PDB file of C-alpha atoms in Angstrom:
ATOM      1  CA  MET A   1      64.083  88.329 121.062  1.00 43.00           C
ATOM      2  CA  ARG A   2      65.113  85.127 123.156  1.00 43.00           C
ATOM      3  CA  ARG A   3      62.039  85.297 124.797  1.00 43.00           C
ATOM      4  CA  PHE A   4      59.461  85.945 122.257  1.00 44.00           C
ATOM      5  CA  ARG A   5      61.492  82.530 120.255  1.00 48.00           C
ATOM      6  CA  SER A   6      60.602  80.979 123.500  1.00 45.00           C
ATOM      7  CA  ALA A   7      56.790  81.738 123.564  1.00 46.00           C
ATOM      8  CA  LEU A   8      57.116  80.785 119.945  1.00 50.00           C
ATOM      9  CA  THR A   9      58.706  77.325 120.723  1.00 46.00           C
ATOM     10  CA  ALA A  10      56.024  76.889 123.257  1.00 44.00           C
ATOM     11  CA  VAL A  11      53.220  77.226 121.580  1.00 47.00           C
ATOM     12  CA  ALA A  12      54.788  75.297 118.315  1.00 46.00           C
ATOM     13  CA  ALA A  13      55.403  72.577 120.611  1.00 42.00           C
ATOM     14  CA  LEU A  14      51.844  72.904 122.007  1.00 41.00           C
ATOM     15  CA  ALA A  15      50.565  72.591 118.530  1.00 42.00           C
ATOM     16  CA  ALA A  16      52.433  69.411 117.855  1.00 41.00           C
ATOM     17  CA  PHE A  17      51.455  67.947 120.594  1.00 35.00           C
ATOM     18  CA  ALA A  18      48.005  68.636 119.789  1.00 39.00           C
ATOM     19  CA  GLY A  19      48.112  67.606 116.078  1.00 40.00           C
ATOM     20  CA  VAL A  20      49.243  64.378 117.071  1.00 34.00           C
ATOM     21  CA  GLY A  21      45.714  63.377 117.368  1.00 34.00           C
ATOM     22  CA  VAL A  22      44.762  64.770 113.967  1.00 38.00           C
ATOM     23  CA  ALA A  23      43.777  61.769 111.220  1.00 39.00           C
ATOM     24  CA  ALA A  24      44.542  62.061 107.745  1.00 42.00           C
ATOM     25  CA  ALA A  25      41.546  62.623 104.943  1.00 42.00           C
ATOM     26  CA  PRO A  26      39.499  59.513 104.154  1.00 44.00           C
ATOM     27  CA  ALA A  27      40.863  58.019 100.698  1.00 46.00           C
ATOM     28  CA  GLN A  28      37.024  58.803  99.856  1.00 51.00           C
ATOM     29  CA  ALA A  29      35.589  61.615  97.976  1.00 60.00           C
ATOM     30  CA  ALA A  30      35.301  64.748 100.430  1.00 77.00           C
ATOM     31  CA  THR A  31      32.432  66.417 101.619  1.00 95.00           C
ATOM     32  CA  THR A  32      32.450  70.723 100.748  1.00 94.00           C
ATOM     33  CA  CYS A  33      30.834  73.068 102.356  1.00 95.00           C
ATOM     34  CA  THR A  34      30.218  76.956 101.579  1.00 94.00           C
ATOM     35  CA  ASP A  35      31.244  80.030 103.953  1.00 93.00           C
ATOM     36  CA  LYS A  36      31.021  83.234 102.773  1.00 94.00           C
ATOM     37  CA  GLY A  37      30.745  81.922  98.945  1.00 93.00           C
ATOM     38  CA  HIS A  38      33.469  79.991  99.265  1.00 94.00           C
ATOM     39  CA  LYS A  39      33.782  76.031  99.522  1.00 96.00           C
ATOM     40  CA  TYR A  40      36.359  73.832 101.879  1.00 96.00           C
ATOM     41  CA  LEU A  41      36.694  70.209 102.986  1.00 96.00           C
ATOM     42  CA  CYS A  42      33.261  69.931 105.748  1.00 95.00           C
ATOM     43  CA  GLN A  43      35.782  67.481 107.763  1.00 96.00           C
ATOM     44  CA  TYR A  44      37.991  70.394 108.833  1.00 96.00           C
ATOM     45  CA  ARG A  45      35.250  73.031 109.618  1.00 96.00           C
ATOM     46  CA  VAL A  46      35.739  76.568 109.970  1.00 97.00           C
ATOM     47  CA  THR A  47      38.497  77.664 112.502  1.00 97.00           C
ATOM     48  CA  THR A  48      38.056  81.838 113.812  1.00 97.00           C
ATOM     49  CA  THR A  49      39.655  83.935 115.690  1.00 96.00           C
ATOM     50  CA  GLU A  50      39.174  87.869 117.256  1.00 94.00           C
ATOM     51  CA  LEU A  51      41.381  89.852 117.193  1.00 93.00           C
ATOM     52  CA  ASP A  52      42.333  93.023 119.600  1.00 91.00           C
ATOM     53  CA  ASN A  53      39.691  95.634 118.038  1.00 90.00           C
ATOM     54  CA  GLY A  54      37.635  92.750 117.549  1.00 91.00           C
ATOM     55  CA  THR A  55      37.569  91.335 113.958  1.00 93.00           C
ATOM     56  CA  THR A  56      37.063  88.178 113.729  1.00 96.00           C
ATOM     57  CA  GLN A  57      39.494  86.358 111.362  1.00 97.00           C
ATOM     58  CA  GLU A  58      39.028  82.769 109.780  1.00 98.00           C
ATOM     59  CA  PHE A  59      40.410  80.011 108.229  1.00 98.00           C
ATOM     60  CA  VAL A  60      39.236  76.986 106.130  1.00 98.00           C
ATOM     61  CA  VAL A  61      40.964  74.248 104.027  1.00 98.00           C
ATOM     62  CA  GLY A  62      39.685  74.933 100.682  1.00 97.00           C
ATOM     63  CA  THR A  63      38.928  72.003  98.150  1.00 97.00           C
ATOM     64  CA  ASP A  64      42.573  72.534  97.110  1.00 97.00           C
ATOM     65  CA  HIS A  65      43.980  71.335 100.748  1.00 97.00           C
ATOM     66  CA  ALA A  66      45.612  74.878 101.135  1.00 98.00           C
ATOM     67  CA  VAL A  67      44.428  77.438 103.833  1.00 98.00           C
ATOM     68  CA  TRP A  68      42.655  80.481 103.318  1.00 98.00           C
ATOM     69  CA  THR A  69      41.709  83.134 105.163  1.00 98.00           C
ATOM     70  CA  ASN A  70      38.883  85.840 105.305  1.00 98.00           C
ATOM     71  CA  TRP A  71      37.942  88.677 107.843  1.00 97.00           C
ATOM     72  CA  SER A  72      35.265  91.162 109.161  1.00 96.00           C
ATOM     73  CA  TYR A  73      36.236  94.636 109.068  1.00 91.00           C
ATOM     74  CA  PRO A  74      34.412  97.016 112.000  1.00 84.00           C
ATOM     75  CA  ASP A  75      31.590  98.034 109.448  1.00 88.00           C
ATOM     76  CA  GLY A  76      30.648  93.859 109.535  1.00 89.00           C
ATOM     77  CA  ASN A  77      31.904  93.515 105.802  1.00 95.00           C
ATOM     78  CA  TRP A  78      34.445  90.805 105.057  1.00 97.00           C
ATOM     79  CA  ASN A  79      37.464  91.620 103.228  1.00 97.00           C
ATOM     80  CA  GLY A  80      37.027  88.097 100.761  1.00 97.00           C
ATOM     81  CA  TRP A  81      38.717  84.633 100.693  1.00 98.00           C
ATOM     82  CA  VAL A  82      42.846  84.702 100.429  1.00 98.00           C
ATOM     83  CA  SER A  83      44.646  81.789  99.626  1.00 98.00           C
ATOM     84  CA  MET A  84      47.926  81.781 102.669  1.00 97.00           C
ATOM     85  CA  ALA A  85      48.920  78.083 100.466  1.00 96.00           C
ATOM     86  CA  GLY A  86      50.184  75.125 102.015  1.00 95.00           C
ATOM     87  CA  TRP A  87      48.711  72.037 101.855  1.00 96.00           C
ATOM     88  CA  ALA A  88      47.061  70.865 104.880  1.00 97.00           C
ATOM     89  CA  GLN A  89      45.459  67.457 106.015  1.00 96.00           C
ATOM     90  CA  SER A  90      43.905  68.272 109.052  1.00 96.00           C
ATOM     91  CA  ARG A  91      41.933  71.450 110.449  1.00 96.00           C
ATOM     92  CA  VAL A  92      43.468  74.768 111.558  1.00 97.00           C
ATOM     93  CA  SER A  93      44.639  75.521 114.470  1.00 96.00           C
ATOM     94  CA  ILE A  94      45.120  78.655 116.367  1.00 96.00           C
ATOM     95  CA  GLY A  95      48.015  79.477 119.047  1.00 94.00           C
ATOM     96  CA  HIS A  96      47.983  83.181 120.703  1.00 92.00           C
ATOM     97  CA  PHE A  97      50.838  84.332 122.282  1.00 88.00           C
ATOM     98  CA  PRO A  98      50.402  85.620 126.264  1.00 89.00           C
ATOM     99  CA  GLY A  99      49.110  89.615 125.955  1.00 88.00           C
ATOM    100  CA  SER A 100      47.744  89.707 122.318  1.00 86.00           C
ATOM    101  CA  LEU A 101      45.316  88.627 120.127  1.00 91.00           C
ATOM    102  CA  ASN A 102      47.056  90.434 116.992  1.00 93.00           C
ATOM    103  CA  SER A 103      49.768  87.867 117.311  1.00 94.00           C
ATOM    104  CA  PHE A 104      49.420  84.506 117.081  1.00 96.00           C
ATOM    105  CA  THR A 105      50.391  81.308 115.000  1.00 95.00           C
ATOM    106  CA  ILE A 106      48.024  78.817 112.687  1.00 97.00           C
ATOM    107  CA  ALA A 107      49.672  75.904 111.981  1.00 96.00           C
ATOM    108  CA  ALA A 108      48.022  72.326 109.757  1.00 96.00           C
ATOM    109  CA  VAL A 109      49.347  68.848 109.095  1.00 95.00           C
ATOM    110  CA  GLY A 110      50.910  69.248 105.941  1.00 95.00           C
ATOM    111  CA  SER A 111      51.508  66.886 103.115  1.00 94.00           C
ATOM    112  CA  ASP A 112      54.107  65.411 104.242  1.00 92.00           C
ATOM    113  CA  GLY A 113      52.300  64.309 107.455  1.00 92.00           C
ATOM    114  CA  ASN A 114      54.597  67.029 110.186  1.00 93.00           C
ATOM    115  CA  TYR A 115      53.011  69.807 111.630  1.00 93.00           C
ATOM    116  CA  TRP A 116      53.333  73.381 109.339  1.00 95.00           C
ATOM    117  CA  PHE A 117      52.514  76.665 111.225  1.00 96.00           C
ATOM    118  CA  ARG A 118      53.060  80.414 110.563  1.00 97.00           C
ATOM    119  CA  LEU A 119      52.931  83.235 112.436  1.00 96.00           C
ATOM    120  CA  ARG A 120      50.945  86.788 112.359  1.00 96.00           C
ATOM    121  CA  TYR A 121      52.798  89.172 113.300  1.00 94.00           C
ATOM    122  CA  THR A 122      51.406  92.088 115.464  1.00 91.00           C
ATOM    123  CA  ASN A 123      51.434  94.470 112.483  1.00 92.00           C
ATOM    124  CA  GLY A 124      49.263  92.186 110.195  1.00 93.00           C
ATOM    125  CA  GLN A 125      52.148  90.531 108.779  1.00 96.00           C
ATOM    126  CA  TRP A 126      52.816  86.517 107.971  1.00 97.00           C
ATOM    127  CA  SER A 127      55.684  84.500 108.921  1.00 96.00           C
ATOM    128  CA  PRO A 128      56.253  81.621 105.453  1.00 96.00           C
ATOM    129  CA  TRP A 129      55.474  78.185 106.215  1.00 96.00           C
ATOM    130  CA  GLN A 130      57.687  76.909 108.303  1.00 95.00           C
ATOM    131  CA  VAL A 131      57.779  73.097 109.571  1.00 93.00           C
ATOM    132  CA  SER A 132      57.737  72.543 113.472  1.00 89.00           C
ATOM    133  CA  CYS A 133      60.325  73.508 115.535  1.00 83.00           C
ATOM    134  CA  ASN A 134      59.992  69.916 117.041  1.00 81.00           C
ATOM    135  CA  VAL A 135      60.642  68.241 113.531  1.00 81.00           C
ATOM    136  CA  SER A 136      63.812  70.663 113.021  1.00 80.00           C
ATOM    137  CA  ASP A 137      64.852  73.030 114.990  1.00 81.00           C
ATOM    138  CA  THR A 138      67.201  75.081 111.973  1.00 79.00           C
ATOM    139  CA  GLY A 139      64.280  76.922 110.927  1.00 76.00           C
ATOM    140  CA  PRO A 140      63.877  80.843 111.004  1.00 76.00           C
ATOM    141  CA  LEU A 141      61.438  81.186 113.887  1.00 74.00           C
ATOM    142  CA  CYS A 142      63.009  78.336 115.800  1.00 77.00           C
ATOM    143  CA  PRO A 143      65.448  78.839 119.249  1.00 68.00           C
TER     144      PRO A 143
END
């Protein structure tokens, strides 16, 4: 468990460092794009990753500023968009843990300007949103 938490801290730190250069959305009206029938904020683009079994998973920031996800099935069909909640003002970034494409974090800059993340466990479950361990080391996933 200690090794896992150290890896999580390293990924969160890397994600926080990567997020330093991300700028907030301009005050003007945002341009929307559509992916598989779902509108999202174009300036944050689609973030994609592939799991060990070949499943493709996509993340976008919706017009409601929530993070949304969609994933493919082996037959090529897509699940449909599911809200992961939160409030993002940056592109979603992904940080994989060594040795597995199934366990990773997603992160984005939240409404408070801090870097927030969720952890995807190897069984497909997700942790709740948590502020970066670099901002507050009292979160349940921080060492």
